[in-house]
Short mmCIF file of C-alpha atoms in Angstrom, two decimals:
data_model
loop_
_atom_site.label_atom_id
_atom_site.label_comp_id
_atom_site.label_asym_id
_atom_site.label_seq_id
_atom_site.Cartn_x
_atom_site.Cartn_y
_atom_site.Cartn_z
CA MET A 1199 -36.14 366.27 79.92
CA MET A 1200 -33.20 363.89 80.14
CA GLU A 1201 -33.85 360.29 81.46
CA ASP A 1202 -31.78 358.92 83.94
CA ARG A 1203 -30.17 355.95 82.78
CA VAL A 1204 -29.63 353.10 85.27
CA ALA A 1205 -26.47 350.71 84.76
CA PRO A 1206 -27.42 346.89 85.17
CA ARG A 1207 -25.85 345.46 88.17
CA ALA A 1208 -23.08 343.19 87.66
CA VAL A 1209 -24.16 339.29 88.27
CA ARG A 1210 -21.41 338.00 90.61
CA GLU A 1211 -21.28 334.05 90.86
CA PRO A 1212 -20.79 333.01 94.41
CA PRO A 1213 -17.20 332.59 95.18
CA VAL A 1214 -17.73 328.58 95.85
CA LYS A 1215 -19.45 327.97 92.89
CA ALA A 1216 -16.76 329.85 90.68
CA ILE A 1217 -13.97 327.55 92.33
CA ALA A 1218 -15.74 324.74 91.90
CA ILE A 1219 -16.26 325.17 88.00
CA GLY A 1220 -12.45 325.74 87.95
CA VAL A 1221 -11.03 322.58 89.29
CA ALA A 1222 -13.53 320.99 87.14
CA VAL A 1223 -11.96 322.78 83.95
CA ILE A 1224 -8.42 321.89 85.23
CA ALA A 1225 -9.49 318.28 85.66
CA LEU A 1226 -11.06 317.91 82.13
CA VAL A 1227 -7.68 319.36 80.60
CA ALA A 1228 -5.54 317.29 82.67
CA GLY A 1229 -7.50 313.87 81.90
CA GLY A 1230 -7.85 314.87 78.39
CA ALA A 1231 -3.78 315.62 78.21
CA TYR A 1232 -3.10 312.12 80.35
CA TYR A 1233 -5.53 310.37 77.34
CA PHE A 1234 -4.74 311.87 74.22
CA TRP A 1235 -1.27 313.66 74.76
CA PRO A 1236 1.75 311.04 73.53
CA THR A 1237 3.45 309.72 76.50
CA THR A 1238 7.05 308.01 76.99
CA PRO A 1239 6.59 304.81 78.65
CA PRO A 1240 7.91 304.12 82.08
CA PRO A 1241 11.61 302.36 81.61
CA PRO A 1242 11.56 298.46 82.00
CA PRO A 1243 12.26 297.33 85.68
CA PRO A 1244 15.93 296.04 85.81
CA PRO A 1245 16.54 292.13 84.87
CA ALA A 1246 16.86 290.02 87.84
CA PRO A 1247 20.35 289.08 88.37
CA ALA A 1248 20.90 285.54 86.71
CA ALA A 1249 21.52 282.70 89.40
CA LYS A 1250 25.54 282.24 89.58
CA ALA A 1251 26.70 278.81 88.20
CA PRO A 1252 28.38 276.75 91.51
CA PRO A 1253 31.82 277.00 91.06
CA ALA A 1254 33.68 274.26 89.49
CA PRO A 1255 35.52 271.90 91.64
CA PRO A 1256 39.17 272.66 92.41
CA PRO A 1257 41.31 269.78 89.57
CA PRO A 1258 42.74 266.57 91.88
CA HIS A 1259 46.26 266.96 93.20
CA TYR A 1260 48.86 263.83 92.05
CA GLU A 1261 51.15 264.47 94.73
CA VAL A 1262 54.16 262.83 94.35
CA ALA A 1263 55.96 261.23 97.78
CA ALA A 1264 58.86 262.99 98.59
CA SER A 1265 62.43 261.00 98.09
CA SER A 1266 64.56 260.37 100.37
CA GLU A 1267 67.67 259.55 97.35
CA ALA A 1268 70.54 262.49 97.37
CA LEU A 1269 70.08 264.35 94.19
CA PRO A 1270 72.19 266.52 92.30
CA LYS A 1271 71.84 270.02 91.41
CA LEU A 1272 69.42 270.33 88.80
CA ALA A 1273 71.95 272.30 86.99
CA GLU A 1274 74.24 269.29 87.14
CA SER A 1275 71.67 266.86 86.42
CA ASP A 1276 72.32 265.68 82.92
CA ALA A 1277 74.21 262.82 83.51
CA ALA A 1278 72.06 261.36 86.10
CA ALA A 1279 69.32 262.12 83.43
CA MET A 1280 71.09 260.45 80.75
CA ASP A 1281 72.30 257.55 83.28
CA ALA A 1282 68.51 256.92 83.88
CA LEU A 1283 67.34 257.37 80.05
CA LYS A 1284 69.94 254.67 79.02
CA LYS A 1285 67.99 252.26 81.28
CA LEU A 1286 64.96 253.05 79.44
CA LEU A 1287 66.09 253.34 75.95
CA ASP A 1288 68.20 251.70 73.47
CA PRO A 1289 71.52 253.69 73.35
CA ALA A 1290 70.92 254.03 69.38
CA ALA A 1291 67.81 255.73 69.55
CA ILE A 1292 68.93 257.98 72.21
CA ALA A 1293 71.77 258.94 70.19
CA LYS A 1294 69.58 259.70 67.43
CA LEU A 1295 66.25 260.77 68.94
CA ILE A 1296 67.83 262.64 72.59
CA VAL A 1297 69.28 265.84 73.34
CA PRO A 1298 71.58 265.40 76.16
CA GLU A 1299 71.97 269.25 77.40
CA SER A 1300 69.35 270.81 80.00
CA LEU A 1301 67.07 267.25 79.75
CA ILE A 1302 65.03 267.65 82.79
CA ARG A 1303 64.25 271.49 82.14
CA ASN A 1304 63.35 271.24 78.58
CA PHE A 1305 61.30 268.72 79.14
CA VAL A 1306 59.53 270.33 81.85
CA ALA A 1307 59.34 273.17 79.40
CA THR A 1308 58.09 271.09 76.55
CA ILE A 1309 55.40 269.55 78.41
CA ASP A 1310 53.89 272.77 79.83
CA SER A 1311 53.72 274.23 75.66
CA LEU A 1312 52.20 271.20 74.50
CA PRO A 1313 48.77 272.56 75.33
CA ARG A 1314 49.96 276.47 74.16
CA ASP A 1315 49.57 277.53 70.60
CA ASN A 1316 53.66 277.35 69.93
CA LEU A 1317 56.25 275.09 70.77
CA SER A 1318 59.88 275.95 70.73
CA MET A 1319 62.48 273.43 69.08
CA ARG A 1320 65.23 275.02 70.94
CA VAL A 1321 64.21 273.61 74.17
CA SER A 1322 63.10 270.75 73.05
CA PRO A 1323 64.33 267.33 74.79
CA VAL A 1324 63.99 265.30 71.25
CA ARG A 1325 65.57 266.25 67.99
CA PRO A 1326 63.36 267.62 65.14
CA ALA A 1327 61.79 264.80 62.79
CA ALA A 1328 64.17 264.17 59.42
CA GLY A 1329 63.37 266.03 56.69
CA THR A 1330 60.53 268.38 56.11
CA MET A 1331 56.56 267.49 55.82
CA LYS A 1332 55.87 265.42 52.55
CA THR A 1333 52.34 265.92 51.04
CA THR A 1334 50.36 265.35 48.11
CA GLY A 1335 48.51 267.21 45.33
CA HIS A 1336 48.33 270.67 45.06
CA GLU A 1337 46.08 274.03 45.98
CA ALA A 1338 42.31 272.55 46.82
CA SER A 1339 43.48 268.69 46.69
CA LEU A 1340 46.92 269.25 48.90
CA ALA A 1341 47.21 266.82 51.91
CA ILE A 1342 49.36 265.19 54.06
CA ALA A 1343 50.52 262.54 52.58
CA PRO A 1344 50.96 259.13 53.96
CA ALA A 1345 54.41 258.82 53.26
CA ASN A 1346 55.28 261.48 55.78
CA ASP A 1347 54.23 259.11 58.61
CA ALA A 1348 57.06 257.32 58.36
CA ARG A 1349 58.74 260.57 59.56
CA TYR A 1350 57.41 259.77 63.11
CA ALA A 1351 57.55 256.01 63.12
CA PRO A 1352 61.32 256.42 64.89
CA TYR A 1353 60.17 258.14 67.91
CA VAL A 1354 56.56 256.21 68.04
CA THR A 1355 58.68 252.52 68.20
CA ALA A 1356 60.96 254.25 70.60
CA LEU A 1357 58.14 254.92 73.08
CA GLU A 1358 56.56 251.67 73.03
CA SER A 1359 59.16 250.12 73.47
CA THR A 1360 59.74 251.85 77.01
CA ASN A 1361 58.63 249.69 80.09
CA THR A 1362 55.98 251.88 81.55
CA THR A 1363 56.36 251.15 85.22
CA ALA A 1364 60.04 251.28 84.79
CA VAL A 1365 59.83 254.87 83.38
CA VAL A 1366 57.43 256.22 86.17
CA ASP A 1367 59.54 254.55 88.87
CA THR A 1368 62.37 256.82 87.21
CA TYR A 1369 60.16 259.81 86.82
CA ILE A 1370 59.09 259.48 90.94
CA ARG A 1371 62.76 258.75 91.99
CA LEU A 1372 64.32 262.07 90.15
CA TYR A 1373 60.59 264.17 90.78
CA PRO A 1374 62.07 267.06 92.96
CA LEU A 1375 64.30 268.04 89.80
CA PHE A 1376 61.52 268.01 87.82
CA GLN A 1377 59.15 270.74 90.32
CA GLN A 1378 62.22 272.53 90.59
CA ALA A 1379 62.38 272.88 86.84
CA TYR A 1380 58.70 273.71 86.84
CA VAL A 1381 59.17 276.59 89.30
CA GLU A 1382 61.63 278.03 87.55
CA LEU A 1383 59.50 277.92 84.41
CA GLY A 1384 57.70 280.40 86.58
CA PHE A 1385 55.17 278.48 88.43
CA PRO A 1386 55.95 279.05 92.28
CA ASN A 1387 52.66 277.86 93.06
CA GLY A 1388 52.16 274.91 90.76
CA TYR A 1389 52.96 271.16 90.64
CA PHE A 1390 54.44 269.77 87.60
CA ASN A 1391 52.89 266.24 88.22
CA ASP A 1392 49.67 267.80 88.17
CA ARG A 1393 50.71 269.35 84.99
CA LEU A 1394 51.95 266.47 83.40
CA VAL A 1395 48.74 264.54 84.08
CA GLU A 1396 46.84 267.52 82.53
CA VAL A 1397 49.02 267.40 79.45
CA ILE A 1398 48.87 263.90 78.80
CA ASP A 1399 44.53 263.99 78.81
CA HIS A 1400 45.07 266.83 76.59
CA LEU A 1401 47.01 264.84 74.28
CA LEU A 1402 44.73 262.11 74.69
CA ALA A 1403 41.77 264.59 73.62
CA SER A 1404 43.29 265.62 70.08
CA PRO A 1405 41.16 264.89 67.13
CA GLU A 1406 41.56 261.82 64.81
CA PRO A 1407 40.97 263.42 61.34
CA LYS A 1408 40.46 260.90 58.36
CA ALA A 1409 42.68 260.96 55.59
CA PRO A 1410 43.42 262.90 53.36
CA VAL A 1411 44.01 265.56 55.81
CA LYS A 1412 43.76 268.80 53.41
CA LEU A 1413 46.45 271.53 53.98
CA VAL A 1414 46.88 275.34 52.49
CA SER A 1415 49.92 277.53 52.27
CA PRO A 1416 49.68 281.20 52.43
CA LYS A 1417 52.88 281.49 52.78
CA VAL A 1418 55.76 279.51 53.35
CA LEU A 1419 54.38 277.67 55.96
CA PHE A 1420 51.74 275.43 55.59
CA LEU A 1421 48.21 275.41 57.62
CA TYR A 1422 45.10 272.98 57.92
CA ALA A 1423 42.27 273.48 55.59
CA ASP A 1424 39.86 272.79 58.42
CA ALA A 1425 39.87 275.86 60.75
CA ASP A 1426 39.28 273.66 63.73
CA LEU A 1427 42.11 271.26 63.41
CA GLU A 1428 43.97 274.85 63.20
CA SER A 1429 43.12 276.24 65.94
CA ARG A 1430 43.84 273.30 68.28
CA SER A 1431 47.06 273.29 70.37
CA ALA A 1432 51.14 272.73 69.06
CA GLY A 1433 50.86 269.37 71.00
CA GLN A 1434 47.26 268.00 69.53
CA LYS A 1435 48.80 269.63 65.90
CA ILE A 1436 51.84 267.44 66.30
CA MET A 1437 49.49 264.35 67.13
CA MET A 1438 47.70 264.48 63.67
CA ARG A 1439 50.59 265.24 61.77
CA MET A 1440 51.72 262.20 62.87
CA GLY A 1441 49.08 259.98 61.00
CA ALA A 1442 46.35 258.42 62.65
CA ALA A 1443 48.36 254.98 62.75
CA ASN A 1444 51.04 256.46 64.84
CA GLU A 1445 48.48 258.52 67.06
CA ALA A 1446 46.46 255.92 68.04
CA ARG A 1447 49.75 253.92 68.61
CA VAL A 1448 51.20 256.88 70.86
CA LYS A 1449 47.27 257.35 72.63
CA ALA A 1450 47.50 253.54 73.63
CA LYS A 1451 50.93 254.63 75.34
CA LEU A 1452 50.01 257.52 76.80
CA ARG A 1453 47.01 255.90 78.88
CA GLU A 1454 49.33 253.36 80.22
CA TYR A 1455 51.77 256.11 81.35
CA ARG A 1456 48.87 257.91 82.91
CA ALA A 1457 47.16 254.33 84.87
CA ALA A 1458 50.47 253.93 86.14
CA LEU A 1459 51.28 257.30 87.41
CA VAL A 1460 47.84 257.96 89.13
CA ALA A 1461 48.22 254.49 90.39
CA LYS A 1462 51.85 255.79 92.10
CA THR A 1463 50.64 258.69 92.96
CA PRO A 1464 47.02 258.47 94.24
CA PRO A 1465 44.60 261.90 93.36
CA ARG A 1466 43.39 263.89 96.10
CA PRO A 1467 41.52 267.11 96.36
CA ALA A 1468 43.28 270.30 95.57
CA ASN A 1469 42.87 271.69 98.64
CA GLY A 1470 44.28 268.95 100.47
CA SER A 1471 41.44 267.57 102.35
#
């Protein structure tokens, strides 16, 4: 007689308990992933914006008082400029040093170029120094020779001979012509007298290197061996090239000119207040 086999009943967990166990397993897995899996750190917060420096105050404005004198047109001003110059300089110095054509235009263009990298002798109101630069030594010992200073002596002597007050008065009297030349040079909103004071200050800041001033000559022209000196403007290079004694004398006269100019054209804020 065949025995009856009774299949055991499946044991079923209550649904709520099963769900709770599943949630616990998921939580454990998620927790393990958080603590043991490599993670990418969140990006750092952006840096706080740097505080802006307060704007620099505008440079002072050295305004020349309007002149009531009738002046020639700029294109026809050479005769008037030469007449004025003859009252300020010895005639022999004028003949030797001054280029009489386009005198005011060339003066303005040269003044504006002095703080720049290059200076064109084509528009210079003065003739170039006679001869070529005198040097001493060669290769590592190449330097400006002391005898080179003499090439600039006539210019320094002529500058020192001028009456500072008379020069500034003449400049102020002819100022409308200087201003027109500056506007025509490409500065319709510029003021030449401000630029003149700025350039004087720039020249006064020229380095005063100790002799011997070393040179290099990689090609045809001489360059300053000192990279800082070579990086200077055309005007400051001229000041250094004329020699320490000449540079000191020129700076002394420039300080006189600046003091007289500022006394005649008192500075006021550029915004006119």
